[in-house]
Amino acid sequence: MFATALRCRACHHTIPISLQYHCSICNGILEVIYDYESLGKSEVFHSALRGTSPYSGMWRYYPMLPLKDPTNIVSLGEGNTPLLPAPRLGRLLGVPQLFLKNEGANPTASFKDRPSSTGISIAKEFGVKQVIIASSGNAGAATAAYAARAGLPCFVVVPEGTPFSKVAQALSSGARVIFTKGSYSNSYQLAHAAAVSFGWANLSSTFLNPFTVEGDKTIAYEIWEQLRHRVPDWIIIPIGAGPLLVGTLKGYEELKRFGLIKRLPAMVGVQSEAVHPIADAFAANKTIVEEWHGNTKTVASGIADPLIGYPQDGTLTLMAIRSSGGQCLVAPDVATLEMGRKLAQTEGLFIEPTAATGIYGVLSLRKQGYIDSHDLVVVLLTAHGLKMPEAYEDVSFKPPVVNTLEELQVMLSCKHI
Amino acid sequence: MFATALRCRACHHTIPISLQYHCSICNGILEVIYDYESLGKSEVFHSALRGTSPYSGMWRYYPMLPLKDPTNIVSLGEGNTPLLPAPRLGRLLGVPQLFLKNEGANPTASFKDRPSSTGISIAKEFGVKQVIIASSGNAGAATAAYAARAGLPCFVVVPEGTPFSKVAQALSSGARVIFTKGSYSNSYQLAHAAAVSFGWANLSSTFLNPFTVEGDKTIAYEIWEQLRHRVPDWIIIPIGAGPLLVGTLKGYEELKRFGLIKRLPAMVGVQSEAVHPIADAFAANKTIVEEWHGNTKTVASGIADPLIGYPQDGTLTLMAIRSSGGQCLVAPDVATLEMGRKLAQTEGLFIEPTAATGIYGVLSLRKQGYIDSHDLVVVLLTAHGLKMPEAYEDVSFKPPVVNTLEELQVMLSCKHI
């Protein structure tokens, strides 16, 4: 293993690789650091880049991940998702070189399988006996699935009243669902307290668990391969707290450090119109992101994260966006659904509204002139449309009744009137 | 291209490659035939087997498919789905060497992306201007998506009263949904009549369209690669009319013809307790499958095909099963859901009830002694659980409310009483 330590992103205090959630000195966010020099010279590293790794999916890149023993890999075949050119949608948006990374093709149908596979593999390596996560969304579904695959019991903590449909995937994997009164913050606090007190693995999808974000990193390596080493000018990512954006950028930073690319892509974070603490700080040129208090209702529920209790996660993401020369913007719900439909109609990909905010991001940045018509743009489609098909429901759904060929012919001719 | 003709499976009448749906002499089922000698000697064939094809996903095997010009490929990144060892479920079922081919990882979340990608690519190559399909299920969703990707208008014909949720994916891709009065048979007849009269491509998921089943074939090549050339003793497949089973077997027959394997796997078809015309004919040792009249309500709706209007499709599948030394059985709904839950709980994979009939198939054949504990068994998990999560709904869903660490501790200690 080439991971050498956990280091605080704030005060740089360094501790051995272990299941810690915060810097013990300053309470800062921990990050996995590596011996990049040895990694870059290693045979396993070059084997991974050549595509001759003994592992498949995202675990092809296992030398770049913080797992000591590959027999601890807990995999459902995540990663290796298609990167699709989207010429028809691209023309519509004025960006002919548009590529879509379809993370909905992961086993639980969202990108969360990457951090969950990493986090559960690490939990197994540490001999952890129980997993917990606060999430009624894609992270909960993914964590429950990987915990089941590993044979680890899993608690999923969600606000009281969360409907069955939001936890159907997690429940099916045998996870025990617990309600907490009040908002998501209470679920989050309980999960964290239990993990710290009982030595459980906490996979709540923020920067708490320092290992999960490493799984997100593999997206960068895959895109690098799929674009045959070309670097996108822009990578557009829907963000709540933002580990996916920070992880993807870390992958590109590693590629640059290894001399495999010469520059970084500009990272774009897209937030929802209901909850946008990072976009606000970005627009106001602030250096700190603040908690978001107020309504969080939006079709892009996967990124409706008010950061209550962990605003520093937003600050970290804000810094990552700025350091890459990127942008951060807000997607209105109506335009988001419109973009989800346009994508399906032009390219056949059906995505969750949260993911569709990324398509809106392309439209908006192109209109504002940030994205040029010659730019190479990649959007991370974070989850499948089947996660939330009702979001696209057309209340006026009333197909014509056509019983014979003659009736069909009449209908067709009418169409042209 | 190495496909040379369409040949009638009944009377062997041979016609040039074209968009035909039946033998013009005897109305039999048409099949694509190939010049296997030239194919086997070709560089593109060996390149595909070496994994150095210029195309990705299932189109790596494009020399084995009936497309003339690869620029006509209409792809969403289908195929190349994970084959997962399932040791925990395998131990439970008494089959330690159990492997699961996760077709839910395809772009529209079912195996239907393989035949649809093939059928739409062929439609594009033939210059067809319109696509039609009778299906309110996974085939309709897949065909609409690939038609959108190709820029081809698509009609989806379904029985009147089909709810929005069953056609949400197809509608999102911009397909026009048409209702027909009466049963699915009427939808099927209208789609066929329109295709023949107007020169449209009909992708209804039977053996009508001779090209779609060729897409299913790629599953065999992938499993062959993933098992490093070992041949499964059994391949278990949920079947309605059965093109997936026939297509998979054809792939294995080709592998044998090329000398890449020495024997064929035994093919097992699993039908639902509501509709099982093929299983009945198999059990009664008949040579002909008959139409199924009666109730078709089952949780395994994806295989509830009564074959009305095309019982010969069932006969073809029956013959394929017999020729491979396989089995055909019926899965009860309650046991099917139980198996779907067991799979999710032991391995983390969430699948549609239709797919779970395959897991039941393993259980049943192991109990009956057909499958031996040393056998290598592959189950095709035909679609993702998100296609129909409500099937697993637990009406007694009532999670405990736990607000503090102390309450959680009490709950945990109670658990052990």
Short mmCIF file of N, CA and C in Angstrom, two decimals, chain A residues 36-133:
data_model
loop_
_atom_site.label_atom_id
_atom_site.label_comp_id
_atom_site.label_asym_id
_atom_site.label_seq_id
_atom_site.Cartn_x
_atom_site.Cartn_y
_atom_site.Cartn_z
N TYR A 36 3.82 9.24 -3.20
CA TYR A 36 3.61 9.26 -4.64
C TYR A 36 4.86 8.85 -5.41
N GLU A 37 6.02 9.11 -4.82
CA GLU A 37 7.25 8.77 -5.54
C GLU A 37 7.35 7.25 -5.73
N SER A 38 7.15 6.52 -4.64
CA SER A 38 7.20 5.05 -4.74
C SER A 38 6.04 4.53 -5.60
N LEU A 39 4.87 5.12 -5.41
CA LEU A 39 3.71 4.69 -6.21
C LEU A 39 4.00 4.83 -7.70
N GLY A 40 4.52 6.00 -8.08
CA GLY A 40 4.78 6.28 -9.50
C GLY A 40 5.81 5.34 -10.11
N LYS A 41 6.69 4.81 -9.27
CA LYS A 41 7.73 3.92 -9.79
C LYS A 41 7.31 2.45 -9.75
N SER A 42 6.18 2.18 -9.11
CA SER A 42 5.82 0.77 -8.86
C SER A 42 5.26 0.08 -10.10
N GLU A 43 5.46 -1.23 -10.13
CA GLU A 43 4.93 -2.03 -11.23
C GLU A 43 3.39 -2.06 -11.19
N VAL A 44 2.81 -2.16 -9.99
CA VAL A 44 1.34 -2.22 -9.90
C VAL A 44 0.69 -0.95 -10.44
N PHE A 45 1.34 0.19 -10.23
CA PHE A 45 0.83 1.45 -10.75
C PHE A 45 0.79 1.42 -12.28
N HIS A 46 1.90 1.02 -12.87
CA HIS A 46 1.97 1.01 -14.33
C HIS A 46 1.06 -0.06 -14.92
N SER A 47 0.93 -1.16 -14.19
CA SER A 47 0.01 -2.20 -14.63
C SER A 47 -1.43 -1.67 -14.64
N ALA A 48 -1.78 -0.89 -13.62
CA ALA A 48 -3.13 -0.30 -13.57
C ALA A 48 -3.35 0.63 -14.76
N LEU A 49 -2.34 1.43 -15.08
CA LEU A 49 -2.49 2.37 -16.20
C LEU A 49 -2.53 1.66 -17.54
N ARG A 50 -1.84 0.54 -17.64
CA ARG A 50 -1.83 -0.23 -18.90
C ARG A 50 -3.11 -1.03 -19.08
N GLY A 51 -3.93 -1.11 -18.03
CA GLY A 51 -5.15 -1.90 -18.13
C GLY A 51 -4.90 -3.38 -17.90
N THR A 52 -3.81 -3.72 -17.25
CA THR A 52 -3.53 -5.15 -17.00
C THR A 52 -3.59 -5.46 -15.50
N SER A 53 -4.36 -4.65 -14.78
CA SER A 53 -4.57 -4.91 -13.36
C SER A 53 -5.32 -6.23 -13.18
N PRO A 54 -5.06 -6.95 -12.10
CA PRO A 54 -5.84 -8.18 -11.87
C PRO A 54 -7.26 -7.88 -11.40
N TYR A 55 -7.57 -6.63 -11.07
CA TYR A 55 -8.90 -6.29 -10.58
C TYR A 55 -9.67 -5.53 -11.65
N SER A 56 -10.99 -5.57 -11.54
CA SER A 56 -11.78 -4.94 -12.59
C SER A 56 -12.57 -3.76 -12.04
N GLY A 57 -13.25 -3.04 -12.93
CA GLY A 57 -14.01 -1.87 -12.52
C GLY A 57 -13.08 -0.83 -11.92
N MET A 58 -13.58 -0.09 -10.94
CA MET A 58 -12.76 0.98 -10.36
C MET A 58 -11.56 0.44 -9.59
N TRP A 59 -11.62 -0.84 -9.20
CA TRP A 59 -10.51 -1.43 -8.44
C TRP A 59 -9.31 -1.75 -9.30
N ARG A 60 -9.40 -1.53 -10.63
CA ARG A 60 -8.20 -1.56 -11.46
C ARG A 60 -7.15 -0.59 -10.89
N TYR A 61 -7.67 0.49 -10.28
CA TYR A 61 -6.75 1.52 -9.76
C TYR A 61 -6.42 1.30 -8.30
N TYR A 62 -6.43 0.06 -7.87
CA TYR A 62 -6.30 -0.16 -6.43
C TYR A 62 -4.97 0.31 -5.85
N PRO A 63 -3.87 0.35 -6.62
CA PRO A 63 -2.65 0.89 -6.00
C PRO A 63 -2.80 2.35 -5.58
N MET A 64 -3.71 3.08 -6.24
CA MET A 64 -3.92 4.49 -5.91
C MET A 64 -4.91 4.64 -4.76
N LEU A 65 -5.41 3.53 -4.22
CA LEU A 65 -6.42 3.60 -3.15
C LEU A 65 -5.83 3.12 -1.82
N PRO A 66 -6.43 3.54 -0.69
CA PRO A 66 -5.78 3.32 0.61
C PRO A 66 -6.09 1.96 1.24
N LEU A 67 -6.08 0.90 0.43
CA LEU A 67 -6.35 -0.43 0.98
C LEU A 67 -5.05 -1.21 1.02
N LYS A 68 -4.80 -1.87 2.14
CA LYS A 68 -3.54 -2.59 2.30
C LYS A 68 -3.58 -3.92 1.55
N ASP A 69 -4.67 -4.66 1.79
CA ASP A 69 -4.75 -6.03 1.28
C ASP A 69 -5.92 -6.16 0.31
N PRO A 70 -5.63 -6.41 -0.97
CA PRO A 70 -6.72 -6.45 -1.96
C PRO A 70 -7.75 -7.56 -1.72
N THR A 71 -7.43 -8.53 -0.85
CA THR A 71 -8.46 -9.53 -0.56
C THR A 71 -9.60 -8.91 0.26
N ASN A 72 -9.37 -7.69 0.77
CA ASN A 72 -10.45 -7.00 1.49
C ASN A 72 -11.38 -6.20 0.58
N ILE A 73 -11.09 -6.20 -0.72
CA ILE A 73 -11.96 -5.46 -1.64
C ILE A 73 -13.39 -6.00 -1.56
N VAL A 74 -14.33 -5.11 -1.34
CA VAL A 74 -15.76 -5.46 -1.37
C VAL A 74 -16.33 -4.80 -2.62
N SER A 75 -16.60 -5.60 -3.62
CA SER A 75 -16.97 -5.04 -4.92
C SER A 75 -18.27 -5.62 -5.44
N LEU A 76 -19.04 -4.78 -6.10
CA LEU A 76 -20.21 -5.25 -6.85
C LEU A 76 -20.04 -4.95 -8.34
N GLY A 77 -18.79 -4.69 -8.74
CA GLY A 77 -18.55 -4.39 -10.16
C GLY A 77 -18.69 -2.92 -10.48
N GLU A 78 -18.53 -2.05 -9.45
CA GLU A 78 -18.66 -0.61 -9.64
C GLU A 78 -17.54 -0.04 -10.51
N GLY A 79 -17.81 1.13 -11.08
CA GLY A 79 -16.80 1.80 -11.90
C GLY A 79 -16.78 1.28 -13.32
N ASN A 80 -15.80 1.78 -14.07
CA ASN A 80 -15.72 1.44 -15.49
C ASN A 80 -17.02 1.81 -16.20
N THR A 81 -17.59 2.91 -15.80
CA THR A 81 -18.86 3.37 -16.39
C THR A 81 -18.60 4.02 -17.75
N PRO A 82 -19.58 3.97 -18.64
CA PRO A 82 -19.36 4.53 -19.98
C PRO A 82 -19.16 6.05 -19.96
N LEU A 83 -18.27 6.52 -20.81
CA LEU A 83 -18.16 7.96 -21.10
C LEU A 83 -18.69 8.13 -22.52
N LEU A 84 -19.86 8.72 -22.65
CA LEU A 84 -20.53 8.77 -23.95
C LEU A 84 -20.41 10.13 -24.60
N PRO A 85 -19.99 10.17 -25.86
CA PRO A 85 -20.10 11.43 -26.58
C PRO A 85 -21.58 11.75 -26.77
N ALA A 86 -21.95 13.00 -26.62
CA ALA A 86 -23.36 13.39 -26.74
C ALA A 86 -23.50 14.47 -27.80
N PRO A 87 -23.33 14.08 -29.05
CA PRO A 87 -23.29 15.10 -30.11
C PRO A 87 -24.62 15.82 -30.32
N ARG A 88 -25.74 15.08 -30.14
CA ARG A 88 -27.03 15.72 -30.42
C ARG A 88 -27.36 16.73 -29.32
N LEU A 89 -27.17 16.35 -28.08
CA LEU A 89 -27.39 17.29 -26.99
C LEU A 89 -26.34 18.41 -27.05
N GLY A 90 -25.12 18.04 -27.40
CA GLY A 90 -24.04 19.02 -27.48
C GLY A 90 -24.35 20.13 -28.48
N ARG A 91 -24.88 19.76 -29.65
CA ARG A 91 -25.23 20.78 -30.64
C ARG A 91 -26.30 21.70 -30.09
N LEU A 92 -27.25 21.11 -29.38
CA LEU A 92 -28.35 21.89 -28.80
C LEU A 92 -27.82 22.92 -27.80
N LEU A 93 -26.81 22.53 -27.04
CA LEU A 93 -26.27 23.40 -26.00
C LEU A 93 -25.13 24.28 -26.52
N GLY A 94 -24.74 24.07 -27.79
CA GLY A 94 -23.64 24.86 -28.35
C GLY A 94 -22.28 24.38 -27.91
N VAL A 95 -22.20 23.11 -27.53
CA VAL A 95 -20.93 22.53 -27.08
C VAL A 95 -20.76 21.18 -27.77
N PRO A 96 -20.29 21.18 -29.01
CA PRO A 96 -20.25 19.91 -29.76
C PRO A 96 -19.41 18.83 -29.08
N GLN A 97 -18.37 19.24 -28.37
CA GLN A 97 -17.51 18.24 -27.70
C GLN A 97 -17.99 17.97 -26.28
N LEU A 98 -19.22 17.46 -26.19
CA LEU A 98 -19.81 17.18 -24.88
C LEU A 98 -19.75 15.68 -24.60
N PHE A 99 -19.26 15.32 -23.42
CA PHE A 99 -19.18 13.91 -23.02
C PHE A 99 -19.90 13.71 -21.69
N LEU A 100 -20.57 12.57 -21.58
CA LEU A 100 -21.35 12.28 -20.38
C LEU A 100 -20.82 11.03 -19.70
N LYS A 101 -20.45 11.15 -18.45
CA LYS A 101 -19.96 10.01 -17.68
C LYS A 101 -21.16 9.42 -16.94
N ASN A 102 -21.62 8.25 -17.38
CA ASN A 102 -22.88 7.70 -16.89
C ASN A 102 -22.71 6.87 -15.63
N GLU A 103 -22.74 7.55 -14.50
CA GLU A 103 -22.56 6.87 -13.21
C GLU A 103 -23.81 6.09 -12.78
N GLY A 104 -24.92 6.30 -13.48
CA GLY A 104 -26.12 5.51 -13.23
C GLY A 104 -25.94 4.04 -13.57
N ALA A 105 -24.88 3.73 -14.31
CA ALA A 105 -24.62 2.33 -14.68
C ALA A 105 -23.93 1.56 -13.56
N ASN A 106 -23.68 2.20 -12.43
CA ASN A 106 -23.11 1.49 -11.28
C ASN A 106 -24.14 0.54 -10.67
N PRO A 107 -23.69 -0.43 -9.86
CA PRO A 107 -24.60 -1.47 -9.35
C PRO A 107 -25.83 -0.95 -8.61
N THR A 108 -25.70 0.07 -7.77
CA THR A 108 -26.91 0.58 -7.11
C THR A 108 -27.43 1.81 -7.85
N ALA A 109 -26.91 2.06 -9.05
CA ALA A 109 -27.42 3.08 -9.96
C ALA A 109 -27.04 4.51 -9.60
N SER A 110 -25.95 4.69 -8.85
CA SER A 110 -25.42 6.04 -8.65
C SER A 110 -23.91 5.96 -8.43
N PHE A 111 -23.25 7.13 -8.51
CA PHE A 111 -21.79 7.19 -8.30
C PHE A 111 -21.40 6.80 -6.89
N LYS A 112 -22.38 6.79 -5.97
CA LYS A 112 -22.08 6.52 -4.56
C LYS A 112 -21.47 5.14 -4.37
N ASP A 113 -21.58 4.27 -5.37
CA ASP A 113 -20.96 2.96 -5.24
C ASP A 113 -19.44 3.05 -5.12
N ARG A 114 -18.87 4.09 -5.71
CA ARG A 114 -17.40 4.23 -5.60
C ARG A 114 -16.98 4.53 -4.16
N PRO A 115 -17.49 5.60 -3.53
CA PRO A 115 -17.10 5.83 -2.14
C PRO A 115 -17.56 4.70 -1.21
N SER A 116 -18.72 4.10 -1.48
CA SER A 116 -19.20 3.05 -0.58
C SER A 116 -18.33 1.81 -0.68
N SER A 117 -17.97 1.42 -1.89
CA SER A 117 -17.10 0.26 -2.06
C SER A 117 -15.77 0.49 -1.35
N THR A 118 -15.25 1.70 -1.47
CA THR A 118 -13.99 2.03 -0.80
C THR A 118 -14.17 2.00 0.72
N GLY A 119 -15.21 2.67 1.19
CA GLY A 119 -15.42 2.78 2.64
C GLY A 119 -15.69 1.44 3.30
N ILE A 120 -16.45 0.58 2.63
CA ILE A 120 -16.75 -0.73 3.22
C ILE A 120 -15.53 -1.65 3.14
N SER A 121 -14.75 -1.54 2.08
CA SER A 121 -13.52 -2.36 1.99
C SER A 121 -12.57 -1.99 3.13
N ILE A 122 -12.44 -0.69 3.37
CA ILE A 122 -11.59 -0.20 4.48
C ILE A 122 -12.16 -0.69 5.81
N ALA A 123 -13.46 -0.62 5.97
CA ALA A 123 -14.09 -1.09 7.22
C ALA A 123 -13.77 -2.56 7.46
N LYS A 124 -13.83 -3.33 6.37
CA LYS A 124 -13.50 -4.76 6.47
C LYS A 124 -12.03 -4.92 6.87
N GLU A 125 -11.16 -4.14 6.26
CA GLU A 125 -9.73 -4.25 6.56
C GLU A 125 -9.44 -3.91 8.02
N PHE A 126 -10.17 -2.92 8.55
CA PHE A 126 -9.99 -2.53 9.94
C PHE A 126 -10.70 -3.47 10.91
N GLY A 127 -11.42 -4.47 10.38
CA GLY A 127 -12.11 -5.41 11.24
C GLY A 127 -13.33 -4.83 11.93
N VAL A 128 -13.88 -3.79 11.35
CA VAL A 128 -15.07 -3.15 11.91
C VAL A 128 -16.24 -4.13 11.86
N LYS A 129 -17.11 -4.09 12.88
CA LYS A 129 -18.19 -5.08 12.97
C LYS A 129 -19.55 -4.52 12.59
N GLN A 130 -19.63 -3.20 12.37
CA GLN A 130 -20.94 -2.57 12.14
C GLN A 130 -20.74 -1.29 11.33
N VAL A 131 -21.69 -1.03 10.45
CA VAL A 131 -21.62 0.16 9.60
C VAL A 131 -22.83 1.03 9.89
N ILE A 132 -22.64 2.35 9.81
CA ILE A 132 -23.78 3.26 9.99
C ILE A 132 -23.68 4.39 8.99
N ILE A 133 -24.81 4.89 8.56
CA ILE A 133 -24.83 6.04 7.64
C ILE A 133 -26.11 6.82 7.86
#
